[in-house]
């Protein structure tokens, strides 16, 4: 979306707001999801999606027919088709490739992604020593090479025939997953909800596409609101995926995120808990919003938006060019002083975009469906992460940020490898079912997960047959 210049900005924002809200007014009453009683918004039913028996049956059939495979064999088979290990180039100035490099590299990725560590991995792998693993990790496995390797798998997965059923790679969601941490770390924090009052944890915040692939991972503290990190993953996307829409849960949204996504060209559509309690806004106190009029009593400061428009566009441009980390900007806006007019302008713009979105969500069943489906995909991927990251009771043993980040990135790489390996085999199972005369609609396939994982064996002795 091309943004207008400052002198046209106010008119542009107003026209878009009135167009969106009028459409919502026309739709209201046609959809039984939301009603207004005694001046209060009420939701007549849960917006969660029903899971049909045909979906459950197909998922069970697929899960039961995927053959068992060891994690190292899976990684090597995926590498043969994608060549992701070629992305692990040595650090600048280092040119010597160590003995048994390929086997050691695969072992090192497994050691990090499963949380085994180099000592346990060496004890479980014939011919691989602790020194060999540390050598490869020190000189070949770093954030740059991990991101490139992960992008290679995501890009190859995007080209597989079955994957288009799930989406075009244009929608994503982001969510945090918490892991305990035994060592002292600057990013660790108490998280009583899941870890009690005595144990600390860190979060891994992942961005997952509508094709189930992870295109960004970031290790974060559990203390701040997750909304800080929503834009980082979207702007750091180095894959072929062209993300244009993004969803989060309630902890991932603020009015500043609505505004920044708008300026950056992303359609932000969070899944908001307690939706009926959200404050909505008009552009002018005299505006009549049809049935919604009783719900919308506050207005936004349009003059402030016009005054600060050029500055807001500059902030968005600096984010797009990666001149500043997005979470730094979002944190600054969220902690603004009462006199910060720029932060207030972002808030005002965010309130406009939020109001448009909520009114559409209340009246557009197709939008609600997309908003419900996508976060579920990210949550299912969390189950795979727990399956792979099994060692040491899935608790980080180190407090070093770089090592934790390498483990998180390797975990994403392995989960994407499982996704890639599953795709053609799930396609073969579905084709066999169809040949038996059973009708399997693409819509049904789109609702089953391509990430079954219990056929993947992540533990015990490695490289037995190699």
CSV table of C-alpha atoms in Angstrom, one decimal:
chain,number,residue,atom,x,y,z
A,1,UNK,CA,0.0,0.0,0.0
A,2,UNK,CA,1.4,3.4,-1.0
A,3,UNK,CA,0.9,6.0,1.7
A,4,UNK,CA,-0.2,9.5,0.8
A,5,UNK,CA,1.7,12.6,1.6
A,6,UNK,CA,0.9,14.6,4.8
A,7,UNK,CA,-1.5,17.0,3.2
A,8,UNK,CA,-3.6,14.1,1.9
A,9,UNK,CA,-3.1,11.8,4.9
A,10,UNK,CA,-6.1,12.9,6.9
A,11,UNK,CA,-8.5,12.6,4.0
A,12,UNK,CA,-7.1,9.2,3.1
A,13,UNK,CA,-7.5,7.8,6.6
A,14,UNK,CA,-11.0,9.2,6.9
A,15,UNK,CA,-12.2,7.8,3.6
A,16,UNK,CA,-10.9,4.4,4.4
A,17,UNK,CA,-12.5,4.4,7.9
A,18,UNK,CA,-15.9,5.4,6.6
A,19,UNK,CA,-15.8,2.9,3.8
A,20,UNK,CA,-14.9,0.0,6.2
A,21,UNK,CA,-17.3,0.9,8.9
A,22,UNK,CA,-20.2,1.5,6.5
A,23,UNK,CA,-19.7,-2.0,5.1
A,24,UNK,CA,-19.7,-3.4,8.6
A,25,UNK,CA,-23.0,-1.5,9.4
A,26,UNK,CA,-24.6,-3.1,6.3
A,27,UNK,CA,-23.4,-6.6,7.3
A,28,UNK,CA,-24.5,-6.3,11.0
A,29,UNK,CA,-27.6,-8.4,11.7
A,30,UNK,CA,-26.9,-10.8,8.8
A,31,UNK,CA,-24.4,-12.7,10.9
A,32,UNK,CA,-25.7,-14.1,14.3
A,33,UNK,CA,-22.3,-13.9,15.9
A,34,UNK,CA,-22.8,-10.5,17.6
A,35,UNK,CA,-25.8,-8.6,18.8
A,36,UNK,CA,-26.4,-5.4,20.7
A,37,UNK,CA,-28.7,-5.5,23.7
A,38,UNK,CA,-29.4,-2.6,26.0
A,39,UNK,CA,-26.5,-0.7,24.6
A,40,UNK,CA,-24.1,-3.6,25.2
A,41,UNK,CA,-22.3,-5.8,22.7
A,42,UNK,CA,-22.9,-9.5,23.2
A,43,UNK,CA,-21.4,-12.4,21.4
A,44,UNK,CA,-24.0,-15.1,20.9
A,45,UNK,CA,-21.6,-17.9,20.3
A,46,UNK,CA,-17.9,-18.9,20.6
A,47,UNK,CA,-15.8,-17.9,17.6
A,48,UNK,CA,-13.8,-21.1,17.8
A,49,UNK,CA,-14.0,-23.4,14.8
A,50,UNK,CA,-15.8,-26.7,14.9
A,51,UNK,CA,-13.7,-29.8,14.1
A,52,UNK,CA,-15.7,-32.1,11.8
A,53,UNK,CA,-15.5,-35.9,12.2
A,54,UNK,CA,-14.1,-36.2,8.6
A,55,UNK,CA,-11.2,-34.0,9.6
A,56,UNK,CA,-10.5,-36.1,12.7
A,57,UNK,CA,-10.7,-39.4,10.7
A,58,UNK,CA,-8.3,-38.1,8.0
A,59,UNK,CA,-5.8,-36.9,10.6
A,60,UNK,CA,-5.9,-40.2,12.4
A,61,UNK,CA,-5.4,-42.1,9.1
A,62,UNK,CA,-2.4,-40.0,8.2
A,63,UNK,CA,-0.9,-40.2,11.6
A,64,UNK,CA,-1.2,-44.0,11.6
A,65,UNK,CA,0.3,-44.5,8.2
A,66,UNK,CA,3.5,-42.3,8.5
A,67,UNK,CA,6.5,-44.6,8.9
A,68,UNK,CA,8.8,-44.3,11.8
A,69,UNK,CA,12.0,-42.5,11.1
A,70,UNK,CA,15.0,-41.4,13.2
A,71,UNK,CA,15.7,-37.7,13.3
A,72,UNK,CA,19.2,-37.9,11.8
A,73,UNK,CA,17.9,-39.9,8.8
A,74,UNK,CA,15.0,-37.4,8.3
A,75,UNK,CA,17.5,-34.5,8.3
A,76,UNK,CA,19.7,-36.2,5.8
A,77,UNK,CA,16.8,-37.0,3.5
A,78,UNK,CA,15.6,-33.5,3.6
A,79,UNK,CA,19.1,-32.2,2.9
A,80,UNK,CA,19.3,-34.4,-0.2
A,81,UNK,CA,16.3,-32.5,-1.6
A,82,UNK,CA,16.9,-29.0,-0.3
A,83,UNK,CA,20.7,-28.8,0.2
A,84,UNK,CA,20.3,-26.8,3.4
A,85,UNK,CA,23.6,-28.0,4.9
A,86,UNK,CA,25.4,-26.1,2.1
A,87,UNK,CA,24.3,-22.9,3.9
A,88,UNK,CA,26.6,-23.7,6.8
A,89,UNK,CA,29.7,-21.9,5.6
A,90,UNK,CA,32.7,-21.4,7.9
A,91,UNK,CA,33.3,-18.2,9.8
A,92,UNK,CA,35.3,-15.5,7.9
A,93,UNK,CA,39.0,-16.4,7.7
A,94,UNK,CA,38.5,-20.1,8.4
A,95,UNK,CA,38.9,-22.5,5.5
A,96,UNK,CA,39.7,-25.9,6.8
A,97,UNK,CA,36.8,-28.4,6.8
A,98,UNK,CA,37.1,-30.8,9.7
A,99,UNK,CA,37.1,-34.6,9.6
A,100,UNK,CA,33.6,-36.2,9.2
A,101,UNK,CA,32.2,-32.7,8.7
A,102,UNK,CA,28.8,-33.7,7.3
A,103,UNK,CA,28.0,-36.3,10.0
A,104,UNK,CA,29.3,-33.9,12.7
A,105,UNK,CA,27.2,-31.1,11.4
A,106,UNK,CA,24.0,-33.1,11.5
A,107,UNK,CA,24.9,-34.4,15.0
A,108,UNK,CA,25.5,-30.8,16.1
A,109,UNK,CA,22.1,-29.6,14.8
A,110,UNK,CA,20.5,-32.5,16.7
A,111,UNK,CA,22.5,-31.8,19.9
A,112,UNK,CA,21.2,-28.2,19.9
A,113,UNK,CA,17.7,-28.8,18.8
A,114,UNK,CA,17.0,-31.7,21.2
A,115,UNK,CA,18.8,-29.9,24.1
A,116,UNK,CA,21.1,-32.9,24.5
A,117,UNK,CA,24.3,-30.9,24.4
A,118,UNK,CA,27.6,-31.9,23.0
A,119,UNK,CA,28.6,-34.3,25.7
A,120,UNK,CA,25.5,-36.5,25.6
A,121,UNK,CA,25.5,-36.3,21.8
A,122,UNK,CA,29.1,-37.5,21.6
A,123,UNK,CA,28.2,-40.4,24.0
A,124,UNK,CA,25.3,-41.3,21.8
A,125,UNK,CA,27.1,-41.2,18.4
A,126,UNK,CA,29.8,-43.5,17.2
A,127,UNK,CA,32.9,-41.8,15.8
A,128,UNK,CA,31.9,-38.2,16.9
A,129,UNK,CA,33.7,-36.6,19.8
A,130,UNK,CA,32.9,-33.6,22.0
A,131,UNK,CA,35.8,-31.6,20.4
A,132,UNK,CA,34.5,-32.3,16.9
A,133,UNK,CA,31.0,-31.1,17.8
A,134,UNK,CA,32.3,-28.0,19.5
A,135,UNK,CA,34.5,-27.2,16.5
A,136,UNK,CA,31.5,-27.3,14.1
A,137,UNK,CA,29.3,-25.3,16.4
A,138,UNK,CA,32.0,-22.7,16.9
A,139,UNK,CA,32.9,-22.2,13.3
A,140,UNK,CA,29.8,-23.2,11.3
A,141,UNK,CA,26.7,-22.9,13.3
A,142,UNK,CA,25.7,-19.3,14.0
A,143,UNK,CA,22.7,-17.1,13.5
A,144,UNK,CA,23.6,-16.1,10.0
A,145,UNK,CA,24.0,-19.7,8.7
A,146,UNK,CA,21.0,-20.9,10.6
A,147,UNK,CA,18.7,-18.3,9.1
A,148,UNK,CA,20.0,-19.0,5.6
A,149,UNK,CA,19.5,-22.8,6.0
A,150,UNK,CA,16.1,-22.4,7.5
A,151,UNK,CA,15.1,-20.1,4.6
A,152,UNK,CA,16.3,-22.7,2.1
A,153,UNK,CA,13.9,-25.3,3.6
A,154,UNK,CA,11.0,-22.9,3.8
A,155,UNK,CA,11.5,-21.9,0.2
A,156,UNK,CA,11.7,-25.5,-1.0
A,157,UNK,CA,8.6,-26.4,1.1
A,158,UNK,CA,6.7,-23.6,-0.5
A,159,UNK,CA,7.1,-25.2,-3.9
A,160,UNK,CA,5.7,-28.6,-2.9
A,161,UNK,CA,2.4,-29.5,-4.6
A,162,UNK,CA,0.3,-30.3,-1.5
A,163,UNK,CA,1.2,-27.0,0.3
A,164,UNK,CA,-0.9,-24.7,-1.7
A,165,UNK,CA,-4.0,-26.3,-0.1
A,166,UNK,CA,-3.0,-24.6,3.1
A,167,UNK,CA,-2.5,-21.2,1.7
A,168,UNK,CA,-0.3,-19.0,-0.4
A,169,UNK,CA,2.3,-18.2,2.2
A,170,UNK,CA,0.7,-14.8,2.7
A,171,UNK,CA,-0.8,-15.1,6.2
A,172,UNK,CA,1.2,-15.6,9.4
A,173,UNK,CA,0.8,-15.7,13.1
A,174,UNK,CA,3.2,-15.3,16.0
A,175,UNK,CA,3.2,-16.6,19.5
A,176,UNK,CA,5.6,-17.3,22.4
A,177,UNK,CA,6.4,-20.6,23.9
A,178,UNK,CA,8.0,-20.8,27.4
A,179,UNK,CA,10.9,-23.0,28.5
A,180,UNK,CA,12.5,-23.4,31.9
A,181,UNK,CA,16.0,-22.3,32.4
A,182,UNK,CA,18.4,-23.7,35.0
A,183,UNK,CA,21.3,-21.2,34.6
A,184,UNK,CA,21.4,-17.5,35.4
A,185,UNK,CA,20.6,-15.3,32.4
A,186,UNK,CA,19.9,-11.7,31.7
A,187,UNK,CA,16.7,-12.6,29.7
A,188,UNK,CA,15.3,-15.1,32.1
A,189,UNK,CA,12.3,-14.1,34.3
A,190,UNK,CA,9.9,-15.5,36.8
A,191,UNK,CA,6.7,-16.8,35.1
A,192,UNK,CA,4.4,-18.0,38.0
A,193,UNK,CA,1.6,-19.0,35.7
A,194,UNK,CA,3.5,-22.0,34.4
A,195,UNK,CA,6.7,-22.3,36.4
A,196,UNK,CA,5.7,-21.3,39.9
A,197,UNK,CA,7.3,-18.5,42.0
A,198,UNK,CA,10.8,-20.0,42.3
A,199,UNK,CA,11.8,-21.1,38.8
A,200,UNK,CA,12.7,-18.8,35.9
A,201,UNK,CA,11.9,-19.2,32.2
A,202,UNK,CA,12.6,-17.7,28.8
A,203,UNK,CA,10.4,-17.5,25.7
A,204,UNK,CA,10.9,-18.5,22.1
A,205,UNK,CA,8.8,-16.2,19.9
A,206,UNK,CA,8.1,-17.8,16.5
A,207,UNK,CA,6.4,-16.6,13.4
A,208,UNK,CA,4.6,-19.3,11.5
A,209,UNK,CA,3.1,-19.1,8.0
A,210,UNK,CA,-0.3,-20.4,6.8
A,211,UNK,CA,1.8,-23.2,5.3
A,212,UNK,CA,3.0,-24.2,8.9
A,213,UNK,CA,6.6,-23.2,8.2
A,214,UNK,CA,8.5,-21.2,10.8
A,215,UNK,CA,10.2,-18.2,9.1
A,216,UNK,CA,11.5,-16.4,12.2
A,217,UNK,CA,12.4,-17.3,15.8
A,218,UNK,CA,13.6,-15.0,18.6
A,219,UNK,CA,14.5,-15.7,22.2
A,220,UNK,CA,12.7,-13.3,24.5
A,221,UNK,CA,12.2,-12.6,28.1
A,222,UNK,CA,8.8,-13.6,29.6
A,223,UNK,CA,8.4,-10.3,31.3
A,224,UNK,CA,7.4,-7.8,28.6
A,225,UNK,CA,4.3,-8.0,26.5
A,226,UNK,CA,4.8,-10.2,23.4
A,227,UNK,CA,3.5,-7.3,21.2
A,228,UNK,CA,7.0,-5.9,21.4
A,229,UNK,CA,8.3,-8.6,19.0
A,230,UNK,CA,5.4,-9.0,16.5
A,231,UNK,CA,7.1,-6.7,13.9
A,232,UNK,CA,10.6,-8.1,14.3
A,233,UNK,CA,9.7,-11.4,12.7
A,234,UNK,CA,7.7,-9.8,9.9
A,235,UNK,CA,10.4,-7.4,8.9
A,236,UNK,CA,13.3,-10.0,9.3
A,237,UNK,CA,11.6,-12.5,7.0
A,238,UNK,CA,14.2,-13.6,4.5
A,239,UNK,CA,12.2,-16.4,2.8
A,240,UNK,CA,10.2,-16.5,-0.4
A,241,UNK,CA,7.0,-16.1,1.6
A,242,UNK,CA,5.2,-12.8,0.9
A,243,UNK,CA,3.4,-12.1,4.2
A,244,UNK,CA,0.6,-9.5,3.9
A,245,UNK,CA,-1.6,-10.5,6.8
A,246,UNK,CA,-0.7,-11.3,10.4
A,247,UNK,CA,-2.5,-12.5,13.5
A,248,UNK,CA,-1.6,-12.9,17.2
A,249,UNK,CA,-3.4,-13.6,20.4
A,250,UNK,CA,-4.4,-10.9,22.9
A,251,UNK,CA,-0.9,-10.5,24.3
A,252,UNK,CA,0.4,-9.7,20.8
A,253,UNK,CA,-1.7,-6.7,20.1
A,254,UNK,CA,-1.5,-3.0,21.1
A,255,UNK,CA,-2.9,0.1,19.4
A,256,UNK,CA,0.7,0.9,18.4
A,257,UNK,CA,1.0,-2.4,16.6
A,258,UNK,CA,-2.2,-1.7,14.7
A,259,UNK,CA,-0.8,1.7,13.5
A,260,UNK,CA,2.7,0.4,12.6
A,261,UNK,CA,1.3,-2.6,10.7
A,262,UNK,CA,-0.9,-0.2,8.8
A,263,UNK,CA,2.0,2.0,7.9
A,264,UNK,CA,4.2,-1.0,6.9
A,265,UNK,CA,1.5,-2.5,4.7
A,266,UNK,CA,0.5,-5.5,6.9
A,267,UNK,CA,-3.1,-6.2,7.7
A,268,UNK,CA,-3.1,-6.9,11.4
A,269,UNK,CA,-5.9,-9.2,12.6
A,270,UNK,CA,-5.4,-10.3,16.2
A,271,UNK,CA,-7.5,-12.8,18.1
A,272,UNK,CA,-8.7,-10.6,20.9
A,273,UNK,CA,-9.9,-12.1,24.2
A,274,UNK,CA,-12.8,-10.1,25.8
A,275,UNK,CA,-13.6,-8.5,22.5
A,276,UNK,CA,-16.8,-7.0,23.7
A,277,UNK,CA,-14.9,-4.9,26.3
A,278,UNK,CA,-12.7,-3.2,23.7
A,279,UNK,CA,-13.1,0.6,23.4
A,280,UNK,CA,-14.1,1.7,19.9
A,281,UNK,CA,-13.7,5.2,18.4
A,282,UNK,CA,-15.3,7.6,16.0
A,283,UNK,CA,-13.6,10.2,13.8
A,284,UNK,CA,-16.1,12.9,14.8
A,285,UNK,CA,-18.5,13.1,17.7
A,286,UNK,CA,-21.3,13.9,15.2
A,287,UNK,CA,-20.8,10.8,13.2
A,288,UNK,CA,-23.7,8.3,13.3
A,289,UNK,CA,-22.4,4.7,13.2
A,290,UNK,CA,-25.8,3.0,12.7
A,291,UNK,CA,-26.4,0.1,15.1
A,292,UNK,CA,-22.8,0.6,16.4
A,293,UNK,CA,-23.5,4.1,17.6
A,294,UNK,CA,-24.4,3.1,21.1
A,295,UNK,CA,-21.0,1.4,21.4
A,296,UNK,CA,-18.8,4.2,20.1
A,297,UNK,CA,-18.7,7.3,22.2
A,298,UNK,CA,-15.1,8.4,22.1
A,299,UNK,CA,-13.3,10.2,19.3
A,300,UNK,CA,-9.7,10.3,18.1
A,301,UNK,CA,-7.5,13.4,17.5
A,302,UNK,CA,-7.2,13.6,13.8
A,303,UNK,CA,-5.3,16.8,13.9
A,304,UNK,CA,-2.5,15.1,15.8
A,305,UNK,CA,-2.3,12.4,13.2
A,306,UNK,CA,-2.0,14.9,10.4
A,307,UNK,CA,0.6,16.9,12.3
A,308,UNK,CA,2.8,13.9,13.0
A,309,UNK,CA,2.1,12.0,9.7
A,310,UNK,CA,5.5,12.7,8.2
A,311,UNK,CA,7.3,11.6,11.3
A,312,UNK,CA,5.2,8.4,11.5
A,313,UNK,CA,6.1,7.6,7.9
A,314,UNK,CA,9.8,8.1,8.7
A,315,UNK,CA,9.6,5.7,11.6
A,316,UNK,CA,7.9,3.1,9.4
A,317,UNK,CA,10.6,3.6,6.7
A,318,UNK,CA,13.4,3.1,9.2
A,319,UNK,CA,11.8,-0.1,10.3
A,320,UNK,CA,11.3,-1.4,6.8
A,321,UNK,CA,15.0,-0.6,6.0
A,322,UNK,CA,16.0,-2.4,9.2
A,323,UNK,CA,17.8,0.7,10.5
A,324,UNK,CA,16.3,0.2,13.9
A,325,UNK,CA,15.1,-3.0,15.6
A,326,UNK,CA,11.3,-3.0,15.7
A,327,UNK,CA,11.0,-4.0,19.3
A,328,UNK,CA,13.0,-1.0,20.4
A,329,UNK,CA,10.6,1.4,18.6
A,330,UNK,CA,7.5,-0.4,20.0
A,331,UNK,CA,9.0,-0.3,23.5
A,332,UNK,CA,9.7,3.4,23.2
A,333,UNK,CA,6.2,4.1,22.0
A,334,UNK,CA,4.7,2.1,24.8
A,335,UNK,CA,6.7,3.9,27.5
A,336,UNK,CA,6.2,7.4,26.1
A,337,UNK,CA,5.9,10.5,28.3
A,338,UNK,CA,2.6,12.4,28.4
A,339,UNK,CA,4.2,15.1,26.2
A,340,UNK,CA,5.3,12.7,23.4
A,341,UNK,CA,3.0,13.8,20.5
A,342,UNK,CA,4.5,11.2,18.1
A,343,UNK,CA,3.6,8.3,20.4
A,344,UNK,CA,0.1,9.9,20.9
A,345,UNK,CA,-0.3,10.1,17.1
A,346,UNK,CA,0.5,6.4,16.7
A,347,UNK,CA,-2.0,5.6,19.4
A,348,UNK,CA,-4.7,7.7,17.7
A,349,UNK,CA,-4.0,6.1,14.3
A,350,UNK,CA,-4.0,2.6,16.0
A,351,UNK,CA,-7.4,3.3,17.5
A,352,UNK,CA,-8.8,4.1,14.1
A,353,UNK,CA,-7.4,0.9,12.5
A,354,UNK,CA,-8.4,-1.2,15.6
A,355,UNK,CA,-12.0,0.1,15.4
A,356,UNK,CA,-12.2,-0.8,11.7
A,357,UNK,CA,-10.9,-4.2,12.3
A,358,UNK,CA,-13.2,-5.1,15.2
A,359,UNK,CA,-16.3,-4.0,13.4
A,360,UNK,CA,-15.3,-6.1,10.5
A,361,UNK,CA,-14.5,-9.1,12.7
A,362,UNK,CA,-17.9,-8.8,14.3
A,363,UNK,CA,-19.7,-8.9,11.0
A,364,UNK,CA,-17.4,-11.0,8.6
A,365,UNK,CA,-17.5,-14.7,9.3
A,366,UNK,CA,-14.8,-15.4,6.7
A,367,UNK,CA,-12.4,-13.1,8.5
A,368,UNK,CA,-13.2,-14.7,11.8
A,369,UNK,CA,-12.5,-18.1,10.2
A,370,UNK,CA,-9.0,-17.0,9.0
A,371,UNK,CA,-8.2,-15.4,12.4
A,372,UNK,CA,-9.1,-18.6,14.2
A,373,UNK,CA,-7.3,-21.1,11.8
A,374,UNK,CA,-3.9,-19.4,11.7
A,375,UNK,CA,-3.1,-19.2,15.4
A,376,UNK,CA,-4.1,-22.8,15.8
A,377,UNK,CA,-1.3,-23.7,13.3
A,378,UNK,CA,1.3,-22.0,15.4
A,379,UNK,CA,0.0,-23.7,18.6
A,380,UNK,CA,0.2,-27.1,16.9
A,381,UNK,CA,3.8,-26.4,15.9
A,382,UNK,CA,4.5,-25.8,19.7
A,383,UNK,CA,3.6,-29.5,20.3
A,384,UNK,CA,6.3,-30.5,17.8
A,385,UNK,CA,8.8,-28.3,19.6
A,386,UNK,CA,8.2,-30.0,22.9
A,387,UNK,CA,8.6,-33.4,21.2
A,388,UNK,CA,12.0,-32.5,19.7
A,389,UNK,CA,13.4,-30.5,22.6
A,390,UNK,CA,13.1,-33.4,25.0
A,391,UNK,CA,16.4,-33.5,26.9
A,392,UNK,CA,17.0,-32.1,30.4
A,393,UNK,CA,13.2,-32.0,30.9
A,394,UNK,CA,13.0,-29.4,28.0
A,395,UNK,CA,14.9,-26.9,30.2
A,396,UNK,CA,17.8,-24.7,29.0
A,397,UNK,CA,21.0,-25.5,30.9
A,398,UNK,CA,22.9,-22.4,29.8
A,399,UNK,CA,22.3,-18.7,30.4
A,400,UNK,CA,24.3,-17.6,27.3
A,401,UNK,CA,22.0,-15.8,24.9
A,402,UNK,CA,23.9,-16.8,21.8
A,403,UNK,CA,23.8,-20.5,22.7
A,404,UNK,CA,20.1,-20.3,23.6
A,405,UNK,CA,19.4,-18.5,20.3
A,406,UNK,CA,21.3,-21.2,18.4
A,407,UNK,CA,19.2,-23.9,20.1
A,408,UNK,CA,16.0,-22.1,19.2
A,409,UNK,CA,17.0,-21.6,15.6
A,410,UNK,CA,18.0,-25.3,15.3
A,411,UNK,CA,14.7,-26.2,16.8
A,412,UNK,CA,13.0,-24.2,14.0
A,413,UNK,CA,15.2,-25.8,11.4
A,414,UNK,CA,14.3,-29.3,12.6
A,415,UNK,CA,10.6,-28.6,12.8
A,416,UNK,CA,10.7,-27.2,9.2
A,417,UNK,CA,12.5,-30.3,8.2
A,418,UNK,CA,9.8,-32.5,9.7
A,419,UNK,CA,7.2,-30.4,7.9
A,420,UNK,CA,9.1,-30.8,4.6
A,421,UNK,CA,9.6,-34.5,5.0
A,422,UNK,CA,5.9,-35.1,5.9
A,423,UNK,CA,4.4,-33.2,2.9
A,424,UNK,CA,5.0,-35.7,0.0
A,425,UNK,CA,4.2,-38.7,2.2
A,426,UNK,CA,0.9,-37.1,3.4
A,427,UNK,CA,0.2,-36.4,-0.2
A,428,UNK,CA,0.8,-40.1,-1.1
A,429,UNK,CA,-1.5,-41.3,1.8
A,430,UNK,CA,-4.3,-39.0,0.6
A,431,UNK,CA,-3.9,-40.1,-3.0
A,432,UNK,CA,-4.1,-43.8,-1.9
A,433,UNK,CA,-7.4,-43.0,0.1
A,434,UNK,CA,-8.8,-41.3,-3.0
A,435,UNK,CA,-7.9,-44.3,-5.2
A,436,UNK,CA,-10.0,-46.4,-2.9
A,437,UNK,CA,-13.0,-44.3,-3.8
A,438,UNK,CA,-13.2,-42.1,-0.8
A,439,UNK,CA,-13.8,-38.4,-1.6
A,440,UNK,CA,-11.2,-36.1,0.2
A,441,UNK,CA,-11.9,-32.5,-0.4
A,442,UNK,CA,-9.1,-29.9,-0.4
A,443,UNK,CA,-11.0,-28.0,2.2
A,444,UNK,CA,-10.8,-31.0,4.5
A,445,UNK,CA,-7.0,-31.4,3.8
A,446,UNK,CA,-6.5,-27.7,4.7
A,447,UNK,CA,-7.9,-28.4,8.2
A,448,UNK,CA,-5.7,-31.4,9.0
A,449,UNK,CA,-2.2,-30.7,10.3
A,450,UNK,CA,0.8,-31.5,8.0
A,451,UNK,CA,2.9,-31.6,11.2
A,452,UNK,CA,2.2,-35.0,12.8
A,453,UNK,CA,5.4,-35.8,14.7
A,454,UNK,CA,5.2,-39.0,16.8
A,455,UNK,CA,6.7,-41.0,13.9
A,456,UNK,CA,9.9,-39.0,14.4
A,457,UNK,CA,12.3,-40.6,16.8
A,458,UNK,CA,14.5,-37.9,18.4
A,459,UNK,CA,16.3,-39.8,21.1
A,460,UNK,CA,18.5,-42.9,21.8
A,461,UNK,CA,21.6,-43.9,19.8
A,462,UNK,CA,22.3,-41.9,16.5
A,463,UNK,CA,23.7,-42.9,13.1
A,464,UNK,CA,23.2,-46.6,13.8
A,465,UNK,CA,23.2,-47.5,10.1
A,466,UNK,CA,25.6,-44.9,8.7
